[in-house]
PDB file of C-alpha atoms in Angstrom:
ATOM      1  CA  MET A   1       0.000   0.000   0.000  1.00 54.00           C
ATOM      2  CA  ARG A   2       1.298   3.463  -0.879  1.00 66.00           C
ATOM      3  CA  ASN A   3       2.250   5.713   2.029  1.00 73.00           C
ATOM      4  CA  ASP A   4       2.011   8.956   0.056  1.00 84.00           C
ATOM      5  CA  ARG A   5      -1.756   9.089  -0.210  1.00 86.00           C
ATOM      6  CA  HIS A   6      -1.956  11.764   2.483  1.00 86.00           C
ATOM      7  CA  LEU A   7       0.471  13.918   0.451  1.00 88.00           C
ATOM      8  CA  ALA A   8      -1.655  13.514  -2.652  1.00 86.00           C
ATOM      9  CA  ILE A   9      -4.772  14.503  -0.700  1.00 85.00           C
ATOM     10  CA  LYS A  10      -2.974  17.550   0.679  1.00 89.00           C
ATOM     11  CA  LEU A  11      -1.928  18.707  -2.808  1.00 89.00           C
ATOM     12  CA  ARG A  12      -5.352  17.962  -4.240  1.00 87.00           C
ATOM     13  CA  LYS A  13      -7.059  20.044  -1.578  1.00 87.00           C
ATOM     14  CA  LYS A  14      -4.740  22.880  -2.514  1.00 88.00           C
ATOM     15  CA  GLY A  15      -6.362  22.730  -5.948  1.00 88.00           C
ATOM     16  CA  LYS A  16      -3.637  20.886  -7.810  1.00 89.00           C
ATOM     17  CA  SER A  17      -4.410  18.837 -10.906  1.00 90.00           C
ATOM     18  CA  TYR A  18      -3.805  15.131 -11.332  1.00 87.00           C
ATOM     19  CA  ASN A  19      -1.006  15.953 -13.774  1.00 89.00           C
ATOM     20  CA  HIS A  20       0.741  18.151 -11.210  1.00 90.00           C
ATOM     21  CA  ILE A  21       0.415  15.642  -8.380  1.00 89.00           C
ATOM     22  CA  SER A  22       1.549  12.793 -10.632  1.00 88.00           C
ATOM     23  CA  LYS A  23       4.645  14.750 -11.614  1.00 89.00           C
ATOM     24  CA  VAL A  24       5.535  15.762  -8.035  1.00 88.00           C
ATOM     25  CA  LEU A  25       4.822  12.474  -6.262  1.00 88.00           C
ATOM     26  CA  GLU A  26       5.224  10.080  -9.206  1.00 88.00           C
ATOM     27  CA  ILE A  27       1.777   8.652  -8.580  1.00 88.00           C
ATOM     28  CA  PRO A  28      -0.105   7.249 -11.576  1.00 90.00           C
ATOM     29  CA  LYS A  29      -3.193   9.268 -12.453  1.00 88.00           C
ATOM     30  CA  SER A  30      -5.238   6.073 -12.445  1.00 88.00           C
ATOM     31  CA  THR A  31      -4.377   5.646  -8.747  1.00 88.00           C
ATOM     32  CA  MET A  32      -5.601   9.144  -7.932  1.00 86.00           C
ATOM     33  CA  VAL A  33      -8.788   8.568  -9.870  1.00 86.00           C
ATOM     34  CA  TYR A  34      -9.411   5.569  -7.615  1.00 85.00           C
ATOM     35  CA  TRP A  35      -8.482   7.469  -4.412  1.00 87.00           C
ATOM     36  CA  PHE A  36     -10.622  10.531  -5.149  1.00 87.00           C
ATOM     37  CA  LYS A  37     -13.539   8.766  -6.791  1.00 85.00           C
ATOM     38  CA  ASN A  38     -16.898  10.055  -5.520  1.00 84.00           C
ATOM     39  CA  LYS A  39     -15.180  12.645  -3.321  1.00 87.00           C
ATOM     40  CA  THR A  40     -17.344  15.745  -3.546  1.00 88.00           C
ATOM     41  CA  TRP A  41     -14.531  18.113  -2.590  1.00 89.00           C
ATOM     42  CA  SER A  42     -12.310  16.654  -5.355  1.00 88.00           C
ATOM     43  CA  GLU A  43     -15.090  16.993  -7.931  1.00 88.00           C
ATOM     44  CA  GLU A  44     -15.461  20.669  -7.009  1.00 89.00           C
ATOM     45  CA  ILE A  45     -11.722  21.153  -7.500  1.00 88.00           C
ATOM     46  CA  LYS A  46     -11.994  19.410 -10.873  1.00 88.00           C
ATOM     47  CA  LYS A  47     -14.779  21.791 -11.943  1.00 89.00           C
ATOM     48  CA  GLU A  48     -12.733  24.795 -10.886  1.00 89.00           C
ATOM     49  CA  LEU A  49      -9.643  23.553 -12.714  1.00 89.00           C
ATOM     50  CA  THR A  50     -11.747  22.919 -15.824  1.00 89.00           C
ATOM     51  CA  ARG A  51     -13.215  26.423 -15.608  1.00 90.00           C
ATOM     52  CA  LYS A  52      -9.744  27.980 -15.337  1.00 89.00           C
ATOM     53  CA  ALA A  53      -8.415  25.855 -18.197  1.00 88.00           C
ATOM     54  CA  ASN A  54     -11.331  26.877 -20.431  1.00 90.00           C
ATOM     55  CA  TYR A  55     -10.817  30.528 -19.537  1.00 89.00           C
ATOM     56  CA  ILE A  56      -7.110  30.358 -20.352  1.00 90.00           C
ATOM     57  CA  ALA A  57      -7.786  28.481 -23.613  1.00 89.00           C
ATOM     58  CA  LYS A  58     -10.422  31.031 -24.643  1.00 90.00           C
ATOM     59  CA  LYS A  59      -8.110  33.921 -23.825  1.00 89.00           C
ATOM     60  CA  ARG A  60      -5.269  32.308 -25.773  1.00 89.00           C
ATOM     61  CA  LEU A  61      -7.559  31.693 -28.756  1.00 88.00           C
ATOM     62  CA  THR A  62      -8.697  35.320 -28.644  1.00 87.00           C
ATOM     63  CA  LEU A  63      -5.083  36.495 -28.727  1.00 88.00           C
ATOM     64  CA  ILE A  64      -4.263  34.129 -31.607  1.00 88.00           C
ATOM     65  CA  ASN A  65      -7.266  35.374 -33.592  1.00 88.00           C
ATOM     66  CA  LYS A  66      -6.327  38.979 -32.887  1.00 88.00           C
ATOM     67  CA  ARG A  67      -2.773  38.432 -34.101  1.00 91.00           C
ATOM     68  CA  ARG A  68      -4.068  36.633 -37.172  1.00 90.00           C
ATOM     69  CA  GLN A  69      -6.465  39.475 -37.961  1.00 90.00           C
ATOM     70  CA  GLU A  70      -3.653  41.990 -37.523  1.00 91.00           C
ATOM     71  CA  GLN A  71      -1.448  39.988 -39.878  1.00 93.00           C
ATOM     72  CA  TRP A  72      -4.201  39.797 -42.503  1.00 90.00           C
ATOM     73  CA  GLU A  73      -4.877  43.517 -42.171  1.00 92.00           C
ATOM     74  CA  LYS A  74      -1.176  44.260 -42.709  1.00 95.00           C
ATOM     75  CA  TRP A  75      -1.283  42.022 -45.796  1.00 93.00           C
ATOM     76  CA  ARG A  76      -4.368  43.817 -47.136  1.00 93.00           C
ATOM     77  CA  GLU A  77      -2.851  47.193 -46.348  1.00 95.00           C
ATOM     78  CA  SER A  78       0.265  46.266 -48.331  1.00 96.00           C
ATOM     79  CA  HIS A  79      -1.934  45.774 -51.406  1.00 95.00           C
ATOM     80  CA  ARG A  80      -3.661  49.107 -50.837  1.00 95.00           C
ATOM     81  CA  ILE A  81      -0.303  50.862 -50.559  1.00 96.00           C
ATOM     82  CA  GLU A  82       0.890  49.149 -53.730  1.00 95.00           C
ATOM     83  CA  ALA A  83      -2.311  50.247 -55.465  1.00 96.00           C
ATOM     84  CA  VAL A  84      -1.533  53.904 -54.701  1.00 95.00           C
ATOM     85  CA  THR A  85       1.866  53.634 -56.375  1.00 94.00           C
ATOM     86  CA  GLU A  86       0.374  51.803 -59.346  1.00 96.00           C
ATOM     87  CA  PHE A  87      -2.446  54.327 -59.725  1.00 95.00           C
ATOM     88  CA  ASN A  88      -0.029  57.170 -60.328  1.00 92.00           C
ATOM     89  CA  ARG A  89       1.503  55.138 -63.131  1.00 93.00           C
ATOM     90  CA  LEU A  90      -1.752  53.808 -64.618  1.00 95.00           C
ATOM     91  CA  LYS A  91      -4.234  56.672 -64.293  1.00 93.00           C
ATOM     92  CA  SER A  92      -3.537  57.943 -67.824  1.00 93.00           C
ATOM     93  CA  ASN A  93      -3.921  54.469 -69.352  1.00 96.00           C
ATOM     94  CA  PRO A  94      -7.321  54.180 -71.141  1.00 96.00           C
ATOM     95  CA  LEU A  95      -7.479  50.417 -70.562  1.00 97.00           C
ATOM     96  CA  PHE A  96      -6.948  50.909 -66.836  1.00 97.00           C
ATOM     97  CA  MET A  97      -9.754  53.426 -66.510  1.00 95.00           C
ATOM     98  CA  ALA A  98     -12.079  51.466 -68.813  1.00 96.00           C
ATOM     99  CA  GLY A  99     -11.560  48.194 -66.944  1.00 96.00           C
ATOM    100  CA  LEU A 100     -11.943  49.886 -63.588  1.00 94.00           C
ATOM    101  CA  MET A 101     -15.190  51.621 -64.560  1.00 93.00           C
ATOM    102  CA  LEU A 102     -16.562  48.408 -66.065  1.00 94.00           C
ATOM    103  CA  TYR A 103     -15.884  46.535 -62.875  1.00 94.00           C
ATOM    104  CA  TRP A 104     -17.365  49.331 -60.816  1.00 91.00           C
ATOM    105  CA  ALA A 105     -20.587  49.128 -62.846  1.00 92.00           C
ATOM    106  CA  GLU A 106     -20.840  45.403 -63.600  1.00 92.00           C
ATOM    107  CA  GLY A 107     -18.518  43.570 -61.206  1.00 93.00           C
ATOM    108  CA  ASP A 108     -18.875  41.915 -57.846  1.00 92.00           C
ATOM    109  CA  ASN A 109     -18.432  44.782 -55.408  1.00 90.00           C
ATOM    110  CA  ASN A 110     -18.677  42.769 -52.192  1.00 90.00           C
ATOM    111  CA  LEU A 111     -15.173  43.090 -50.767  1.00 88.00           C
ATOM    112  CA  GLN A 112     -15.696  40.366 -48.161  1.00 85.00           C
ATOM    113  CA  ASN A 113     -16.116  37.473 -50.592  1.00 85.00           C
ATOM    114  CA  SER A 114     -12.599  38.060 -52.000  1.00 85.00           C
ATOM    115  CA  MET A 115     -13.623  37.258 -55.573  1.00 89.00           C
ATOM    116  CA  VAL A 116     -12.875  39.509 -58.543  1.00 95.00           C
ATOM    117  CA  ARG A 117     -15.788  38.617 -60.805  1.00 95.00           C
ATOM    118  CA  ILE A 118     -17.786  40.212 -63.601  1.00 96.00           C
ATOM    119  CA  SER A 119     -20.748  38.879 -65.599  1.00 95.00           C
ATOM    120  CA  ASN A 120     -22.143  40.188 -68.870  1.00 95.00           C
ATOM    121  CA  ILE A 121     -23.658  39.189 -72.211  1.00 94.00           C
ATOM    122  CA  THR A 122     -21.887  41.871 -74.255  1.00 95.00           C
ATOM    123  CA  PRO A 123     -18.714  40.565 -75.932  1.00 95.00           C
ATOM    124  CA  ASN A 124     -16.900  43.919 -75.933  1.00 96.00           C
ATOM    125  CA  ILE A 125     -17.396  44.380 -72.201  1.00 96.00           C
ATOM    126  CA  ILE A 126     -15.955  40.921 -71.527  1.00 97.00           C
ATOM    127  CA  LYS A 127     -13.106  41.548 -73.992  1.00 96.00           C
ATOM    128  CA  ILE A 128     -12.089  44.808 -72.320  1.00 97.00           C
ATOM    129  CA  PHE A 129     -12.263  43.327 -68.847  1.00 97.00           C
ATOM    130  CA  VAL A 130     -10.143  40.313 -69.814  1.00 97.00           C
ATOM    131  CA  GLU A 131      -7.545  42.672 -71.291  1.00 97.00           C
ATOM    132  CA  PHE A 132      -7.686  44.709 -68.076  1.00 97.00           C
ATOM    133  CA  ILE A 133      -7.108  41.576 -66.001  1.00 96.00           C
ATOM    134  CA  LYS A 134      -4.237  40.412 -68.196  1.00 96.00           C
ATOM    135  CA  LYS A 135      -2.364  43.630 -68.948  1.00 96.00           C
ATOM    136  CA  ILE A 136      -3.162  45.861 -65.975  1.00 96.00           C
ATOM    137  CA  CYS A 137      -3.600  43.341 -63.166  1.00 95.00           C
ATOM    138  CA  LYS A 138      -0.923  40.986 -64.545  1.00 94.00           C
ATOM    139  CA  ILE A 139      -3.055  37.862 -64.056  1.00 95.00           C
ATOM    140  CA  PRO A 140      -1.725  34.984 -66.218  1.00 95.00           C
ATOM    141  CA  ASP A 141      -4.126  33.261 -68.603  1.00 95.00           C
ATOM    142  CA  GLU A 142      -4.200  30.036 -66.587  1.00 94.00           C
ATOM    143  CA  LYS A 143      -5.454  31.917 -63.515  1.00 95.00           C
ATOM    144  CA  ILE A 144      -8.494  33.331 -65.325  1.00 96.00           C
ATOM    145  CA  LYS A 145     -11.660  31.263 -64.984  1.00 96.00           C
ATOM    146  CA  ILE A 146     -14.753  31.432 -67.161  1.00 97.00           C
ATOM    147  CA  SER A 147     -18.200  30.094 -66.384  1.00 96.00           C
ATOM    148  CA  LEU A 148     -21.333  30.351 -68.489  1.00 96.00           C
ATOM    149  CA  ILE A 149     -25.033  30.647 -67.756  1.00 94.00           C
ATOM    150  CA  ILE A 150     -27.143  29.345 -70.631  1.00 92.00           C
ATOM    151  CA  TYR A 151     -30.705  28.306 -71.434  1.00 88.00           C
ATOM    152  CA  PRO A 152     -31.570  24.686 -72.273  1.00 88.00           C
ATOM    153  CA  ASP A 153     -31.804  25.254 -76.019  1.00 85.00           C
ATOM    154  CA  LEU A 154     -28.269  26.677 -76.254  1.00 90.00           C
ATOM    155  CA  ASN A 155     -25.370  24.385 -77.020  1.00 92.00           C
ATOM    156  CA  ASP A 156     -22.698  24.486 -74.329  1.00 94.00           C
ATOM    157  CA  GLU A 157     -19.801  23.737 -76.682  1.00 95.00           C
ATOM    158  CA  SER A 158     -20.905  26.357 -79.209  1.00 95.00           C
ATOM    159  CA  CYS A 159     -21.174  28.984 -76.477  1.00 95.00           C
ATOM    160  CA  LYS A 160     -17.735  28.078 -75.154  1.00 96.00           C
ATOM    161  CA  LYS A 161     -16.208  28.384 -78.625  1.00 96.00           C
ATOM    162  CA  PHE A 162     -17.806  31.808 -79.020  1.00 97.00           C
ATOM    163  CA  TRP A 163     -16.398  33.114 -75.739  1.00 97.00           C
ATOM    164  CA  MET A 164     -13.018  31.507 -76.423  1.00 97.00           C
ATOM    165  CA  ARG A 165     -12.804  33.615 -79.580  1.00 96.00           C
ATOM    166  CA  GLN A 166     -13.844  36.744 -77.720  1.00 96.00           C
ATOM    167  CA  THR A 167     -11.483  36.330 -74.775  1.00 96.00           C
ATOM    168  CA  LYS A 168      -8.613  34.564 -76.582  1.00 95.00           C
ATOM    169  CA  LEU A 169      -8.589  32.046 -73.742  1.00 95.00           C
ATOM    170  CA  GLN A 170      -8.619  28.270 -73.955  1.00 94.00           C
ATOM    171  CA  LYS A 171     -11.116  25.545 -73.139  1.00 93.00           C
ATOM    172  CA  GLY A 172      -9.174  24.778 -69.976  1.00 94.00           C
ATOM    173  CA  ASN A 173     -10.183  28.185 -68.586  1.00 96.00           C
ATOM    174  CA  PHE A 174     -13.832  27.089 -68.420  1.00 96.00           C
ATOM    175  CA  TYR A 175     -14.817  25.431 -65.172  1.00 90.00           C
ATOM    176  CA  LYS A 176     -18.595  25.166 -65.094  1.00 87.00           C
ATOM    177  CA  THR A 177     -21.753  25.921 -67.021  1.00 93.00           C
ATOM    178  CA  GLN A 178     -25.048  26.593 -65.314  1.00 93.00           C
ATOM    179  CA  VAL A 179     -28.210  25.775 -67.235  1.00 92.00           C
ATOM    180  CA  ILE A 180     -31.240  27.877 -66.356  1.00 85.00           C
ATOM    181  CA  ARG A 181     -34.418  25.839 -66.633  1.00 78.00           C
ATOM    182  CA  GLY A 182     -37.165  28.418 -66.366  1.00 61.00           C
ATOM    183  CA  LYS A 183     -40.809  28.270 -67.375  1.00 53.00           C
ATOM    184  CA  HIS A 184     -40.011  29.633 -70.830  1.00 51.00           C
ATOM    185  CA  PRO A 185     -36.877  27.803 -72.065  1.00 52.00           C
ATOM    186  CA  THR A 186     -36.599  29.846 -75.279  1.00 54.00           C
ATOM    187  CA  LYS A 187     -33.479  31.373 -76.740  1.00 51.00           C
ATOM    188  CA  ARG A 188     -33.161  34.720 -74.961  1.00 65.00           C
ATOM    189  CA  LEU A 189     -29.364  35.006 -75.006  1.00 76.00           C
ATOM    190  CA  GLU A 190     -27.607  33.879 -78.137  1.00 86.00           C
ATOM    191  CA  ASN A 191     -24.332  32.987 -76.414  1.00 92.00           C
ATOM    192  CA  GLY A 192     -25.332  32.910 -72.765  1.00 92.00           C
ATOM    193  CA  ILE A 193     -23.992  34.987 -69.899  1.00 94.00           C
ATOM    194  CA  CYS A 194     -20.229  34.985 -69.531  1.00 96.00           C
ATOM    195  CA  MET A 195     -18.728  35.234 -66.047  1.00 97.00           C
ATOM    196  CA  ILE A 196     -15.024  36.039 -65.607  1.00 97.00           C
ATOM    197  CA  THR A 197     -13.326  35.275 -62.285  1.00 96.00           C
ATOM    198  CA  ALA A 198      -9.703  36.123 -61.541  1.00 94.00           C
ATOM    199  CA  GLY A 199      -7.407  37.082 -58.688  1.00 86.00           C
ATOM    200  CA  GLY A 200      -8.435  37.165 -55.044  1.00 90.00           C
ATOM    201  CA  ARG A 201      -8.631  39.425 -51.999  1.00 93.00           C
ATOM    202  CA  GLY A 202      -5.318  41.120 -52.706  1.00 94.00           C
ATOM    203  CA  LEU A 203      -6.420  42.197 -56.179  1.00 95.00           C
ATOM    204  CA  LYS A 204      -9.823  43.201 -54.881  1.00 95.00           C
ATOM    205  CA  GLU A 205      -8.207  45.433 -52.267  1.00 95.00           C
ATOM    206  CA  LYS A 206      -6.297  47.104 -55.076  1.00 96.00           C
ATOM    207  CA  ILE A 207      -9.408  47.596 -57.189  1.00 95.00           C
ATOM    208  CA  PHE A 208     -11.292  49.176 -54.293  1.00 95.00           C
ATOM    209  CA  GLN A 209      -8.333  51.472 -53.633  1.00 96.00           C
ATOM    210  CA  TRP A 210      -8.265  52.389 -57.318  1.00 96.00           C
ATOM    211  CA  TYR A 211     -11.994  53.208 -57.078  1.00 92.00           C
ATOM    212  CA  LYS A 212     -11.292  55.597 -54.247  1.00 93.00           C
ATOM    213  CA  LEU A 213      -8.358  57.280 -55.961  1.00 95.00           C
ATOM    214  CA  SER A 214     -10.106  57.600 -59.327  1.00 93.00           C
ATOM    215  CA  THR A 215     -13.192  59.102 -57.671  1.00 91.00           C
ATOM    216  CA  GLU A 216     -11.058  61.650 -55.844  1.00 91.00           C
ATOM    217  CA  MET A 217      -9.208  62.464 -59.054  1.00 89.00           C
ATOM    218  CA  LEU A 218     -12.414  62.946 -61.064  1.00 85.00           C
ATOM    219  CA  LEU A 219     -14.125  65.028 -58.399  1.00 85.00           C
ATOM    220  CA  ASN A 220     -11.072  67.234 -57.973  1.00 81.00           C
ATOM    221  CA  ALA A 221     -10.896  67.696 -61.740  1.00 70.00           C
ATOM    222  CA  ASP A 222     -14.492  68.977 -61.742  1.00 58.00           C
ATOM    223  CA  MET A 223     -13.602  71.556 -59.103  1.00 52.00           C
ATOM    224  CA  VAL A 224     -10.707  73.003 -61.071  1.00 47.00           C
TER     225      VAL A 224
END
């Protein structure tokens, strides 16, 4: 029989955990579980230790999340700063202003979803935006994705070939086609709706910064 049970009880009543007592007295935790089983005072200590552990874990998680958010904000801010430098160089470029205004009017303007995306049925709008993405935003062809929305009577392959000619992209850039099956499945759109997706949150931060700078530039020009 062990003669250190009284020491274990003494440490336990001081609010020490099984791990601590096991380390100090070299008593297996299974032995302490047996000794303190159904002891109300030990169960209360266990609850208190659990409460403290949960509090510490929650506080640590909060700090980790805060640091992570700060790191992401620094990353986003770096793109905004870069956008300012680029704006001064690009503001006189017609393609830059055309692509920016097109996205402002037709693009996905929800910053939180981190997707740079535009949908349209007009070939020239899609053409200009793809050129904007390629030449201004420096997005390589393989990173540009195209999806189509078509009606049941339209041929998917024919629509893809049409938009391949317009965008000068390849079949591998297409990743899905959505077929709309409404009450009147008649040919309303000859080549469907073309959706271009490219870049991510970094590029979107830049575009939003460019919006801000271009608006300020245009408004200031009106005041002169």
